[in-house]
Coordinates of C-alpha atoms in Angstrom, one line a residue:
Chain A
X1 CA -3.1 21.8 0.6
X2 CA -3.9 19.6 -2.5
X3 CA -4.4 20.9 -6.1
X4 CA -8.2 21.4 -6.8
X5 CA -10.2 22.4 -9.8
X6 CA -13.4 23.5 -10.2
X7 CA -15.3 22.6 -13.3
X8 CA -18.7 24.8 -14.3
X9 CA -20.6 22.1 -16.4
X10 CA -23.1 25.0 -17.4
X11 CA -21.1 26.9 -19.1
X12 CA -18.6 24.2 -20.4
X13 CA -19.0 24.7 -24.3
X14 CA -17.0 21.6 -25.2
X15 CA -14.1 23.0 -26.9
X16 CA -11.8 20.9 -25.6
X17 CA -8.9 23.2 -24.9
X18 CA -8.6 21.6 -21.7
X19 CA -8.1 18.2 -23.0
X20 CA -5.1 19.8 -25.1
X21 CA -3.4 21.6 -21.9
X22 CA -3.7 18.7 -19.6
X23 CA -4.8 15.8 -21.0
X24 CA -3.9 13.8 -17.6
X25 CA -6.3 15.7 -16.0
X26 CA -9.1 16.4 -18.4
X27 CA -11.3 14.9 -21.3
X28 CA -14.4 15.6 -23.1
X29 CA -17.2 13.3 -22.0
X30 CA -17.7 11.7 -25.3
X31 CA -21.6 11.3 -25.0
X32 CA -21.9 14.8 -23.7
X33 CA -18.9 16.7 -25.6
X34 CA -18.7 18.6 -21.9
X35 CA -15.6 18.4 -19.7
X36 CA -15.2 15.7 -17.2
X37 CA -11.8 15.3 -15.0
X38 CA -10.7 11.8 -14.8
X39 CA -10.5 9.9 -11.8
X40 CA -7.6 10.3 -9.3
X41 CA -6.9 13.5 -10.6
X42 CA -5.2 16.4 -10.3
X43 CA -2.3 15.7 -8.3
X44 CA 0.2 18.3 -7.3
X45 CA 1.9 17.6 -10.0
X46 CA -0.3 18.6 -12.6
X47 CA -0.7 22.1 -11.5
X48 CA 1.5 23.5 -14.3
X49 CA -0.7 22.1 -17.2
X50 CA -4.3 22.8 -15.3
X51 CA -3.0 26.2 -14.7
X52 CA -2.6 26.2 -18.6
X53 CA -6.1 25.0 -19.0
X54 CA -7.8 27.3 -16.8
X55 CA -6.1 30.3 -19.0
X56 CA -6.9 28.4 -22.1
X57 CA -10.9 28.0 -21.2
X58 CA -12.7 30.2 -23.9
X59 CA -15.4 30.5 -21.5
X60 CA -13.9 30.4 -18.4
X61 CA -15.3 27.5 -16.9
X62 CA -12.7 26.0 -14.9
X63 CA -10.8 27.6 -11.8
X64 CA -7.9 25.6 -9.8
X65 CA -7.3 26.5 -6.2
X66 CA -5.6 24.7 -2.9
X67 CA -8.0 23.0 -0.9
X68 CA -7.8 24.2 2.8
Chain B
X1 CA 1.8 42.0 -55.2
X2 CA 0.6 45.5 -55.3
X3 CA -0.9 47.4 -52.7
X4 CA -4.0 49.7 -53.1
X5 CA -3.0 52.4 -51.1
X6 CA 0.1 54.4 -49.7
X7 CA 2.2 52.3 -47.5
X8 CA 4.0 54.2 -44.3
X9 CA 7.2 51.8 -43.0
X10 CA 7.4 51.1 -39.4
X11 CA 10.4 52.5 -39.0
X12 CA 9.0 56.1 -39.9
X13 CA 5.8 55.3 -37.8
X14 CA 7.8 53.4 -35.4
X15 CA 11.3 53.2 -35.3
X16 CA 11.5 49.5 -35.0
X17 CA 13.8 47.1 -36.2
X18 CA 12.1 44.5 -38.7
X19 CA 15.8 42.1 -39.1
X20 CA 17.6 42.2 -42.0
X21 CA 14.3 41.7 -44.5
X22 CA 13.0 44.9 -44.1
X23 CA 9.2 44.8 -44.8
X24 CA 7.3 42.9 -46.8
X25 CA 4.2 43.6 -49.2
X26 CA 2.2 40.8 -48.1
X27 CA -1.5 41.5 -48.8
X28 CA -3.7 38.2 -47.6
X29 CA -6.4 40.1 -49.8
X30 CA -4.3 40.2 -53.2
X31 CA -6.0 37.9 -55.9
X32 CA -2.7 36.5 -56.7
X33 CA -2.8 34.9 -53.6
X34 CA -4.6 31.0 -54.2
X35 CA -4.0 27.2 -53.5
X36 CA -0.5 27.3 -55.9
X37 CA 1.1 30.3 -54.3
X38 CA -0.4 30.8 -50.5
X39 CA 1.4 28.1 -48.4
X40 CA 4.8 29.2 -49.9
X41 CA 4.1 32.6 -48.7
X42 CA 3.2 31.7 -45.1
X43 CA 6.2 29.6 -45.4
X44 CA 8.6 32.7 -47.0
X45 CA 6.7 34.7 -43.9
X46 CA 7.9 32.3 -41.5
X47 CA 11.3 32.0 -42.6
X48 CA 11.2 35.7 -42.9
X49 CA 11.2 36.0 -38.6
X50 CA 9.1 35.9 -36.0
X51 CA 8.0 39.3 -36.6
X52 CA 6.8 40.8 -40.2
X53 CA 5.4 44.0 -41.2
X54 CA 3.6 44.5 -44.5
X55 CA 3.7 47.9 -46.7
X56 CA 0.3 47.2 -47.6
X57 CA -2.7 49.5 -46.0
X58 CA -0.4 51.9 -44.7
X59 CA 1.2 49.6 -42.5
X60 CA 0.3 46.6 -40.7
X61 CA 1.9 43.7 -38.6
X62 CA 1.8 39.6 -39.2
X63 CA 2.6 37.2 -36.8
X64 CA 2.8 33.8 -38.4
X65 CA 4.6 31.3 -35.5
X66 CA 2.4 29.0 -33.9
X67 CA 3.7 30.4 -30.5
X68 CA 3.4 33.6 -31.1
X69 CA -0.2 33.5 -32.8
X70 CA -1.3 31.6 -29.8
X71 CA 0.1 33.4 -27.2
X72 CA -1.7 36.7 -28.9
X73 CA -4.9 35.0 -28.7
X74 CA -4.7 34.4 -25.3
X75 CA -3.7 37.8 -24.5
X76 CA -7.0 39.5 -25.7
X77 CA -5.8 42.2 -23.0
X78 CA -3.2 43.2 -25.4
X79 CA -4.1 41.9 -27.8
X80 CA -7.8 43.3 -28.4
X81 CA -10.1 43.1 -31.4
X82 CA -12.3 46.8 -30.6
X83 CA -11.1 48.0 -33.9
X84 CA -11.8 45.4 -36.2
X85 CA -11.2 41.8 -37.1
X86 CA -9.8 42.7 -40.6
X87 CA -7.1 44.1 -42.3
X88 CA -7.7 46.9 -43.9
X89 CA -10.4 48.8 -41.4
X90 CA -12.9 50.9 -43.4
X91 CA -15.1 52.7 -41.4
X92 CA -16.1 51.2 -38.1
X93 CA -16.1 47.8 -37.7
X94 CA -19.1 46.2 -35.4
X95 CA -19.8 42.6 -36.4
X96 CA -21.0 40.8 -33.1
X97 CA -19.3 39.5 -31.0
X98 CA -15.6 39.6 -33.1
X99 CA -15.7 43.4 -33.1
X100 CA -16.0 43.8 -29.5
X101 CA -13.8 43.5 -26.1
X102 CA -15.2 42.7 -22.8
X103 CA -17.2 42.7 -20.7
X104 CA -19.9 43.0 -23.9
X105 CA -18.3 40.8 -26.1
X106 CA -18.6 38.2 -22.9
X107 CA -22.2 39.1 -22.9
X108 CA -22.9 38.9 -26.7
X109 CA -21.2 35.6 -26.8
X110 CA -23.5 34.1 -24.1
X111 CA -26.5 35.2 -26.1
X112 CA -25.1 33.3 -29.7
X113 CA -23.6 30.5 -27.6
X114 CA -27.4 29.6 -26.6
X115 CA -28.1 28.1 -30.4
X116 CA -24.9 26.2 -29.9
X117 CA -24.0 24.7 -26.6
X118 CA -23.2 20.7 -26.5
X119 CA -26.8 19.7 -25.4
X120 CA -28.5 22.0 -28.4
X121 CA -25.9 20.3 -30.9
X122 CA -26.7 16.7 -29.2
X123 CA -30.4 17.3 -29.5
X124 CA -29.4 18.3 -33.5
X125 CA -28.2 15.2 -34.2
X126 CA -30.9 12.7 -35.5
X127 CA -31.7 15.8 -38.2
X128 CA -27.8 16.6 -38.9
X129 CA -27.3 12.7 -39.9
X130 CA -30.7 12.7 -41.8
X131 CA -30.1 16.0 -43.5
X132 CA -26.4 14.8 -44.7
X133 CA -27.7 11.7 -45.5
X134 CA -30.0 12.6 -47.7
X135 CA -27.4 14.8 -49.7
X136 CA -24.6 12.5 -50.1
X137 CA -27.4 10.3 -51.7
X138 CA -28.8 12.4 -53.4
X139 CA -25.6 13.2 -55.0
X140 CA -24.6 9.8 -55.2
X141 CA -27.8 8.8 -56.9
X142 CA -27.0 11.5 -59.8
X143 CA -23.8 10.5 -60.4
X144 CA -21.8 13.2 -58.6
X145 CA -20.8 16.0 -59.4
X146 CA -19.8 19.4 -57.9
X147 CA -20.2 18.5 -54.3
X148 CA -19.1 22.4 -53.5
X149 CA -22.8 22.7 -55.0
X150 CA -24.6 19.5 -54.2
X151 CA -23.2 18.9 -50.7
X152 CA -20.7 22.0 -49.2
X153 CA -22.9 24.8 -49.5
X154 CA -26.3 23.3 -49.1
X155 CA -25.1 21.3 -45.8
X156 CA -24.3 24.8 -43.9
X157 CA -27.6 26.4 -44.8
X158 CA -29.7 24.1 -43.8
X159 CA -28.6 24.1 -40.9
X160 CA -28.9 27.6 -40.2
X161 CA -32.3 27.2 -40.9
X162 CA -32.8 24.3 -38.1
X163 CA -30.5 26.5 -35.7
X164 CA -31.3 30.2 -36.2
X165 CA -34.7 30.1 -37.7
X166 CA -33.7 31.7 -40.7
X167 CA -36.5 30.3 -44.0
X168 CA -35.1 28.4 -46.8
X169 CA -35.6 31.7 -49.5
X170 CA -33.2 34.0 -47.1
X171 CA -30.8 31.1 -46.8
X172 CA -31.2 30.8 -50.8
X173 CA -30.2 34.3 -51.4
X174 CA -27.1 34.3 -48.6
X175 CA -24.3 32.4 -50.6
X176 CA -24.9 35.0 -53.5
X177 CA -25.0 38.2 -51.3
X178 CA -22.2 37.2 -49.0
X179 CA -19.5 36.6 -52.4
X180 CA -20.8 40.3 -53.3
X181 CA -20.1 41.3 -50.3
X182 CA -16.6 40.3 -49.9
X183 CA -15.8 42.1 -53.5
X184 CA -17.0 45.6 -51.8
X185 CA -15.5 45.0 -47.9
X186 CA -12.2 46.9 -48.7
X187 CA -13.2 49.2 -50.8
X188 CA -16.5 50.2 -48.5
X189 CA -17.7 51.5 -45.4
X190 CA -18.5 48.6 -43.1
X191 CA -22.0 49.0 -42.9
X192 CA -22.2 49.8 -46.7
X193 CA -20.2 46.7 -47.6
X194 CA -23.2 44.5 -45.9
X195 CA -26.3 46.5 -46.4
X196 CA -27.8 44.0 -48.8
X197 CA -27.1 41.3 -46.0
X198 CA -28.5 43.7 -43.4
X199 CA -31.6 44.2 -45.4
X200 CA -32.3 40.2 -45.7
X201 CA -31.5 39.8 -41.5
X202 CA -33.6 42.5 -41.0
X203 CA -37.1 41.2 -43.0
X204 CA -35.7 38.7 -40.3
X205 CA -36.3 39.9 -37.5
X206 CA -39.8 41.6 -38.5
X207 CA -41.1 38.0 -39.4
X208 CA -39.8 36.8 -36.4
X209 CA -41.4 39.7 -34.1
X210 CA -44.5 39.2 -36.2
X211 CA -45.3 36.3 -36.2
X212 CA -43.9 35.6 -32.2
X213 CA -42.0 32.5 -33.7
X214 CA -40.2 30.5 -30.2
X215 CA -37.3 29.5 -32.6
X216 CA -33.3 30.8 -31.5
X217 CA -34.1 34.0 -33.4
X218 CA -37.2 34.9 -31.9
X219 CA -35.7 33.9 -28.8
X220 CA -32.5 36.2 -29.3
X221 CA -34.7 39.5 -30.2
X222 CA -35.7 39.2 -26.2
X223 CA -32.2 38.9 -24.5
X224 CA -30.8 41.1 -22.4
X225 CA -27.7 42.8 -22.5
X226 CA -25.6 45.2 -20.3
X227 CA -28.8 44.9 -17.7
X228 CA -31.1 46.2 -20.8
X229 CA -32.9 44.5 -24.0
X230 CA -31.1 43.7 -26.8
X231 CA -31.5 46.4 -30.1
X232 CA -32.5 45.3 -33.4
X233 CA -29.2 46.6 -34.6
X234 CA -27.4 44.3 -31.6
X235 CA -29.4 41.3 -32.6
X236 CA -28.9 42.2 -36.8
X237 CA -25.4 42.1 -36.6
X238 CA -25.2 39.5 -34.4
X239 CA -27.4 37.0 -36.5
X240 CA -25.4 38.3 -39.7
X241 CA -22.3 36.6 -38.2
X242 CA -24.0 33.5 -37.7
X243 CA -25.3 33.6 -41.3
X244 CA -21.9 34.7 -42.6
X245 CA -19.7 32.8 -40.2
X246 CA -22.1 30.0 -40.1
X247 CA -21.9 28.6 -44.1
X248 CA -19.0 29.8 -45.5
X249 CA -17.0 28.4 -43.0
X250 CA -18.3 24.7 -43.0
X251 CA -18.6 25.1 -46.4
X252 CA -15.0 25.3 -46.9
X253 CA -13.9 22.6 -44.1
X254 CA -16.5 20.4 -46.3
X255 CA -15.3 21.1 -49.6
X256 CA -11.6 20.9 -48.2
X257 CA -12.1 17.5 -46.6
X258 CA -13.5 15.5 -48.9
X259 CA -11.1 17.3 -51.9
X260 CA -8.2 15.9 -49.3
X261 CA -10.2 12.3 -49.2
X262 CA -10.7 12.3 -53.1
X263 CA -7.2 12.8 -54.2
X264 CA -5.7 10.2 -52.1
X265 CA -7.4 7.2 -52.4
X266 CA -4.7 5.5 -49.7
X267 CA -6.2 8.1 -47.0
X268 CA -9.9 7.8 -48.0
X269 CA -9.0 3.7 -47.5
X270 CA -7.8 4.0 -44.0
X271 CA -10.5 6.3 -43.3
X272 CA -12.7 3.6 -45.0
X273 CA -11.5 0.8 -42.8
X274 CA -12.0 2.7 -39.5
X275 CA -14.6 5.2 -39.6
X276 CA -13.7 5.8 -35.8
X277 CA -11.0 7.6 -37.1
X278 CA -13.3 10.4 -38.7
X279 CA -12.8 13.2 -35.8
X280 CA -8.8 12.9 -36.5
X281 CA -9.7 13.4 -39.9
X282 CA -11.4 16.6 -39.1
X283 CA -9.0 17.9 -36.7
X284 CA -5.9 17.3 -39.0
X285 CA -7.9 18.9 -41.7
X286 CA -8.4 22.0 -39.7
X287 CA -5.2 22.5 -39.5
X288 CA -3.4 21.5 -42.8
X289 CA -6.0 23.3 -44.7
X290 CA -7.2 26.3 -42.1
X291 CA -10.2 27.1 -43.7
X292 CA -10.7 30.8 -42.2
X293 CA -6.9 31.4 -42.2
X294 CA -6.5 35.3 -40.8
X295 CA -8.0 37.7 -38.1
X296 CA -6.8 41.3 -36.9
X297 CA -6.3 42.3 -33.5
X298 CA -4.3 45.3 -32.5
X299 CA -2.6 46.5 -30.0
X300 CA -3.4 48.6 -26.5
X301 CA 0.2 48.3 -25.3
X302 CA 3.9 48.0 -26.6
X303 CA 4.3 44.1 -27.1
X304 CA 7.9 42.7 -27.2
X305 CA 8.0 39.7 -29.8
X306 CA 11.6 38.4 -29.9
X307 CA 14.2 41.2 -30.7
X308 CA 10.7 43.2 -32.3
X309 CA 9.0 45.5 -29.9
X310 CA 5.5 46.1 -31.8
X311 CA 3.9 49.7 -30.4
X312 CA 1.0 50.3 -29.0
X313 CA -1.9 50.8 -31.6
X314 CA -0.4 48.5 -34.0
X315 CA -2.7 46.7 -36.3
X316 CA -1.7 43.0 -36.3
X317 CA -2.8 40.3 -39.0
X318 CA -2.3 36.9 -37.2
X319 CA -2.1 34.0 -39.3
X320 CA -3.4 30.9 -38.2
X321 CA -3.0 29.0 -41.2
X322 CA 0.2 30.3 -41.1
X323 CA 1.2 29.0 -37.6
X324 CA -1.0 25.7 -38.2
X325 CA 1.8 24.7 -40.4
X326 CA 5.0 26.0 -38.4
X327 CA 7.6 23.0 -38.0
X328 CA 8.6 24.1 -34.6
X329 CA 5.0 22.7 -33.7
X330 CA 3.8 20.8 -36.4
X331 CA 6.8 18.4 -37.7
X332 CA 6.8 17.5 -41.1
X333 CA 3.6 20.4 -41.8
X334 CA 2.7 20.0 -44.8
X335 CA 1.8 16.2 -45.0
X336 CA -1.6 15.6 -43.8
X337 CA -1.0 13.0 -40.5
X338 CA -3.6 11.2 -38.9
X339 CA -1.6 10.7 -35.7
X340 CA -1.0 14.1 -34.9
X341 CA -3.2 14.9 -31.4
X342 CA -5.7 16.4 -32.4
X343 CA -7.4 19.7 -31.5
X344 CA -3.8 21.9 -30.7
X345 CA -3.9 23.9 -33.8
X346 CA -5.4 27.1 -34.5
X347 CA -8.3 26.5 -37.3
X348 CA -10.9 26.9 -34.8
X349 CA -8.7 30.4 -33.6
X350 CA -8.3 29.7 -29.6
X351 CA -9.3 31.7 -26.5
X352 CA -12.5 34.2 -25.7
X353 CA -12.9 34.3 -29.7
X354 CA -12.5 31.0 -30.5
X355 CA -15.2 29.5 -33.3
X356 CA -18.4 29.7 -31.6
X357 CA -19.7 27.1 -33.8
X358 CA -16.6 24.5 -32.9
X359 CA -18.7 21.6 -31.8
X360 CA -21.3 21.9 -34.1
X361 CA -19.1 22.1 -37.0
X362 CA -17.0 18.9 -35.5
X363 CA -20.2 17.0 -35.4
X364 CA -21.2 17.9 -39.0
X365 CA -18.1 17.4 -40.6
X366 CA -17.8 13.4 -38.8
X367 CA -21.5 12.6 -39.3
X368 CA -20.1 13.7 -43.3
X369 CA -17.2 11.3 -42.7
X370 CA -18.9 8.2 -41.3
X371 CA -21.8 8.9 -43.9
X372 CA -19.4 8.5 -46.8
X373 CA -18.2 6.0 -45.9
X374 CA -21.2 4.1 -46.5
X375 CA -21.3 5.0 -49.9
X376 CA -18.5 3.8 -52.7
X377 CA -14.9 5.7 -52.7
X378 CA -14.9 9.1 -54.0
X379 CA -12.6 10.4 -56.7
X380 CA -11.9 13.6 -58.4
X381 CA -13.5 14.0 -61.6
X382 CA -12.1 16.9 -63.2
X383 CA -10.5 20.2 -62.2
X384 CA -10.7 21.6 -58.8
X385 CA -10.1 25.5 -58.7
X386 CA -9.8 27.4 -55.9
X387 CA -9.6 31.3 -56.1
X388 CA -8.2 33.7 -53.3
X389 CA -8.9 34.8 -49.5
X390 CA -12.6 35.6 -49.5
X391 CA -12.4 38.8 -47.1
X392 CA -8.7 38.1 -46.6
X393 CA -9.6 34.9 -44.4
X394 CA -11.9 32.1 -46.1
X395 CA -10.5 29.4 -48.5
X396 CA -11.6 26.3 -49.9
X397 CA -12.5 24.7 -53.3
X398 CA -14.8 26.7 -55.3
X399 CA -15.5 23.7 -57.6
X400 CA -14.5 19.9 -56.2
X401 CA -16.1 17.7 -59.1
X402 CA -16.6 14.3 -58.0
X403 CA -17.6 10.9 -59.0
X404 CA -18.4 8.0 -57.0
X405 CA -16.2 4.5 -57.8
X406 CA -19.5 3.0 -58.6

């Protein structure tokens, strides 16, 4: 079962706490300010940091799961 | 430092160790407390332990690690802000949404976050770059001056008009109102402290209901909250903190950026050469100079910090211009570093109360960057003064006079 997250674009405010917790895995679109995961990512070894990001969210708009 | 009222130690309210210190009488609201003496306190606070407790209003914690002020902010379980987001509380404390705990706070945060998500600040832009284009020439074109004055205040409530919907003769009369108001907050009921405010935000609201304006206000007066409308006195106290929070704020990160650019001319060069590097600029200003340095939470449970277990009920000061400038995180603190990465400190605060107004105030503050760096250098021009803590939290230069190297 591979690391997944789950980004809500909607509610994204563009903080950019993410980008601070796991910036492998995540990065502020810079024409948009809203979150964007970057290519090839996660993999199973980021789960520590995007677990740290999904806490961080002010707005709670990322989850991370397993994929079935 | 004095204290205005009794103090009670934690050992008689608590029975907890403090180390070998014993507490301190550290009052973020003394007026002794100013741009000589405050970063040497956070620093004696630091040294101090992980934990401190102040003597002053009858008892009160301070965490001032960057660890542990984070940590707290991500724990809004434990760490929850329903009594207040100042040290001392007088009366009862309801500014929306920093007064409140969820699931309401969630709810009044959606409702402000409307004037202020990344697409509304993206649509902003053209006027943002216009509006601070216009004052930094203007300014220019007379020669300088107090920018504090001609560009830091000015910047922040004109915006609020474009945002909120507020007119340019309430904006006029906030800067005045909101210093009187911080002279009365400790001393005051809360409501008492900001009735003048109240008054202004509430002529508001009935020119807004009158005349059906489709603006953010008029918008927010027909939201719905806990599955019912939103009261006048919900929507009031909410747009007061976008009026209070919304200038005062920028104002200082304005006044304290181009005060860091302006006295050292090496910086301002780099800056000069690269505008690209404006948004590190911001960020490392946000954290070297914090300018809304310290909010209250307290505590629904026993927390263990270190060898300090602080009880349940506890009011806790936590300092994030404190922790912005902990070595642990921040090597070397007190020098003002471009490379640092960027947005890890505190200055925005972090988690469910973090700065509503983040990514708007990041845009202004570049767009201030890149537009003075079209105009010649900047340098100081006589004597910057800053005074204390408005409120215990806000600090920047009160006058910054500048001239242009023309």
């Amino acid at each position: 079962m591979a690391l997944v997250v789950e980004v809500d674009v909607a509610v994204c405010n563009g903080y950019g706490n993410c980008a601070v917790a796991a910036p492998d895995v995540f990065d502020l679109d810079p024409d948009t300010d809203i979150v964007l995961v970057k290519p090839g990512r996660p993999t199973d070894d980021d789960e520590d940091a995007v677990l740290e990001a999904v806490a961080d969210c002010p707005v709670r708009a990322l989850k991370a799961g397993r994929s079935a | 430092m004095s204290t205005p009222t009794s103090s009670v130690s934690g050992t008689e309210r608590g029975g907890c160790p403090f180390g070998s210190a014993g507490p301190t009488d550290f009052d973020h609201n003394s007026s002794d407390l100013s741009e000589s003496t405050i970063w040497g306190e956070y620093a004696a606070l630091r040294a101090r332990g992980r934990v401190n407790e102040s003597s002053a209003y009858g008892g009160f914690y301070l965490l001032t690690h960057f660890a542990d002020v984070r940590a707290a902010l991500r724990d809004p379980d434990a760490f929850a802000s329903g009594h207040g987001h100042r040290v001392p509380v007088v009366g009862v404390p309801r500014a929306i949404p920093i007064d409140y705990d969820p699931p309401l706070h969630t709810e009044y945060r959606q409702a402000m976050t409307k004037a202020l998500t990344p697409d509304r600040v993206r649509e902003l832009q053209p006027f943002l770059r216009e509006l601070i284009g216009t004052l930094v020439r203007d300014f220019h074109d007379s020669g300088g001056g107090d920018a504090v004055t001609g560009i830091a205040l000015p910047l922040p409530l004109r915006v609020l008009t474009e945002v909120v919907g507020f007119s340019g003769e309430t904006v006029a009369r906030l800067r005045a109102l909101t210093e009187e108001m911080w002279s009365r907050v400790n001393d005051h009921d809360y409501d008492e402290a900001r009735k003048d405010i109240r008054a202004l935000i509430d002529a508001e609201i009935e020119r807004h209901r009158t005349g059906r304006m489709e603006d953010y206000l008029g918008w927010l007066l027909t939201v719905r909250v806990a599955g019912r409308p939103i009261t006048d006195d919900e929507a009031a106290r909410a747009l007061i903190t976008l009026a209070i929070a919304g200038h005062e704020t920028t104002m200082n990160a304005a006044g304290s950026l181009m005060w860091l650019l302006a006295r050292d001319p090496e910086l301002q060069d780099r800056l000069r050469a690269d505008p690209d590097l404006a948004p590190r600029y911001v960020e490392e200003m946000m954290r070297l100079r914090t300018p809304a340095q310290n909010f209250a939470r307290h505590t629904t449970r026993a927390v263990r910090i270190g060898d300090v277990e602080i009880p349940a009920g506890s009011r806790v000061l936590l300092s994030y211009a404190a922790a912005n400038r902990d070595e642990e995180q921040f090597p070397n603190p007190d020098a003002f570093d471009v490379e640092r990465a960027g947005r890890g400190h505190l200055g925005f605060g972090w988690g469910i109360h973090q700065c509503l107004g983040a990514l708007l105030a990041r845009t202004e503050l570049k767009i201030l960057l890149e537009t003075l760096c079209d105009l010649p250098p900047i340098r100081l021009a006589g004597e910057v003064t800053f005074g204390s803590l408005q409120g215990g939290v806000h600090f920047g230069p009160v006058t910054l006079p500048l001239a242009f190297a023309d």
